Amino acid sequence: MSAAGPRIEMDRSVASPSGDVPAAIDADSPPLEPPPDAEAYAQVSEVYAPLRILISGDDSDMAIFMIDQPSTVFGGIGIQEVAEVGVQLDRDVAGLLREIGVEPPSVLTDSVVSSPT
């Protein structure tokens, strides 16, 4: 990318604390290992699973809607409760499509949670 005008080099500054160091910064860091009760740890853990949606138009002014199917994405994580959330998100996306007058595909309305093997 190019832009008009002169380039100005700024002096670099060195970070340094000003004033007293807060106790939270001065304290030791917590351990990186999960607590001894791993089940309790798992219950408070979070899963980052974004839903990618692409909406575009074609040459005939038709809208094209593409999505990573939530039940497929969440089901691949391997946790029953997370897979159930994926199926519920399938239903939610189907409901949104109905709200805008689009009949949702059956893969969104008929998805089920697979039984663990």
PDB file of N, CA and C in Angstrom, residues 29-38 40-42 44-45:
ATOM      1  N   SER A  29       2.658 -16.054  39.538  1.00  0.00           N
ATOM      2  CA  SER A  29       1.609 -16.475  38.599  1.00  0.00           C
ATOM      3  C   SER A  29       0.979 -17.775  39.090  1.00  0.00           C
ATOM      4  N   PRO A  30      -0.319 -17.980  38.806  1.00  0.00           N
ATOM      5  CA  PRO A  30      -0.954 -19.242  39.207  1.00  0.00           C
ATOM      6  C   PRO A  30      -0.394 -20.388  38.373  1.00  0.00           C
ATOM      7  N   PRO A  31      -0.510 -21.617  38.865  1.00  0.00           N
ATOM      8  CA  PRO A  31      -0.013 -22.759  38.089  1.00  0.00           C
ATOM      9  C   PRO A  31      -0.798 -22.912  36.788  1.00  0.00           C
ATOM     10  N   LEU A  32      -0.136 -23.447  35.765  1.00  0.00           N
ATOM     11  CA  LEU A  32      -0.777 -23.633  34.468  1.00  0.00           C
ATOM     12  C   LEU A  32      -1.502 -24.967  34.360  1.00  0.00           C
ATOM     13  N   GLU A  33      -1.373 -25.821  35.368  1.00  0.00           N
ATOM     14  CA  GLU A  33      -2.022 -27.118  35.330  1.00  0.00           C
ATOM     15  C   GLU A  33      -3.446 -27.004  35.847  1.00  0.00           C
ATOM     16  N   PRO A  34      -4.348 -27.874  35.370  1.00  0.00           N
ATOM     17  CA  PRO A  34      -5.717 -27.840  35.887  1.00  0.00           C
ATOM     18  C   PRO A  34      -5.730 -28.241  37.361  1.00  0.00           C
ATOM     19  N   PRO A  35      -6.756 -27.850  38.089  1.00  0.00           N
ATOM     20  CA  PRO A  35      -6.837 -28.235  39.492  1.00  0.00           C
ATOM     21  C   PRO A  35      -6.958 -29.748  39.617  1.00  0.00           C
ATOM     22  N   PRO A  36      -6.695 -30.281  40.821  1.00  0.00           N
ATOM     23  CA  PRO A  36      -6.751 -31.736  41.000  1.00  0.00           C
ATOM     24  C   PRO A  36      -8.087 -32.335  40.599  1.00  0.00           C
ATOM     25  N   ASP A  37      -9.166 -31.602  40.797  1.00  0.00           N
ATOM     26  CA  ASP A  37     -10.495 -32.103  40.431  1.00  0.00           C
ATOM     27  C   ASP A  37     -10.762 -31.723  38.978  1.00  0.00           C
ATOM     28  N   ALA A  38     -10.285 -32.533  38.039  1.00  0.00           N
ATOM     29  CA  ALA A  38     -10.373 -32.213  36.610  1.00  0.00           C
ATOM     30  C   ALA A  38     -11.815 -32.110  36.136  1.00  0.00           C
ATOM     31  N   ALA A  40     -14.413 -30.880  37.784  1.00  0.00           N
ATOM     32  CA  ALA A  40     -14.878 -29.531  38.120  1.00  0.00           C
ATOM     33  C   ALA A  40     -14.253 -28.513  37.181  1.00  0.00           C
ATOM     34  N   TYR A  41     -12.993 -28.729  36.831  1.00  0.00           N
ATOM     35  CA  TYR A  41     -12.309 -27.834  35.898  1.00  0.00           C
ATOM     36  C   TYR A  41     -13.001 -27.867  34.539  1.00  0.00           C
ATOM     37  N   ALA A  42     -13.373 -29.046  34.074  1.00  0.00           N
ATOM     38  CA  ALA A  42     -14.016 -29.184  32.771  1.00  0.00           C
ATOM     39  C   ALA A  42     -15.363 -28.489  32.750  1.00  0.00           C
ATOM     40  N   VAL A  44     -16.162 -25.719  34.151  1.00  0.00           N
ATOM     41  CA  VAL A  44     -16.038 -24.270  34.038  1.00  0.00           C
ATOM     42  C   VAL A  44     -15.218 -23.861  32.820  1.00  0.00           C
ATOM     43  N   SER A  45     -14.762 -24.826  32.050  1.00  0.00           N
ATOM     44  CA  SER A  45     -13.993 -24.518  30.855  1.00  0.00           C
ATOM     45  C   SER A  45     -14.911 -23.965  29.778  1.00  0.00           C
TER      46      SER A  45
END
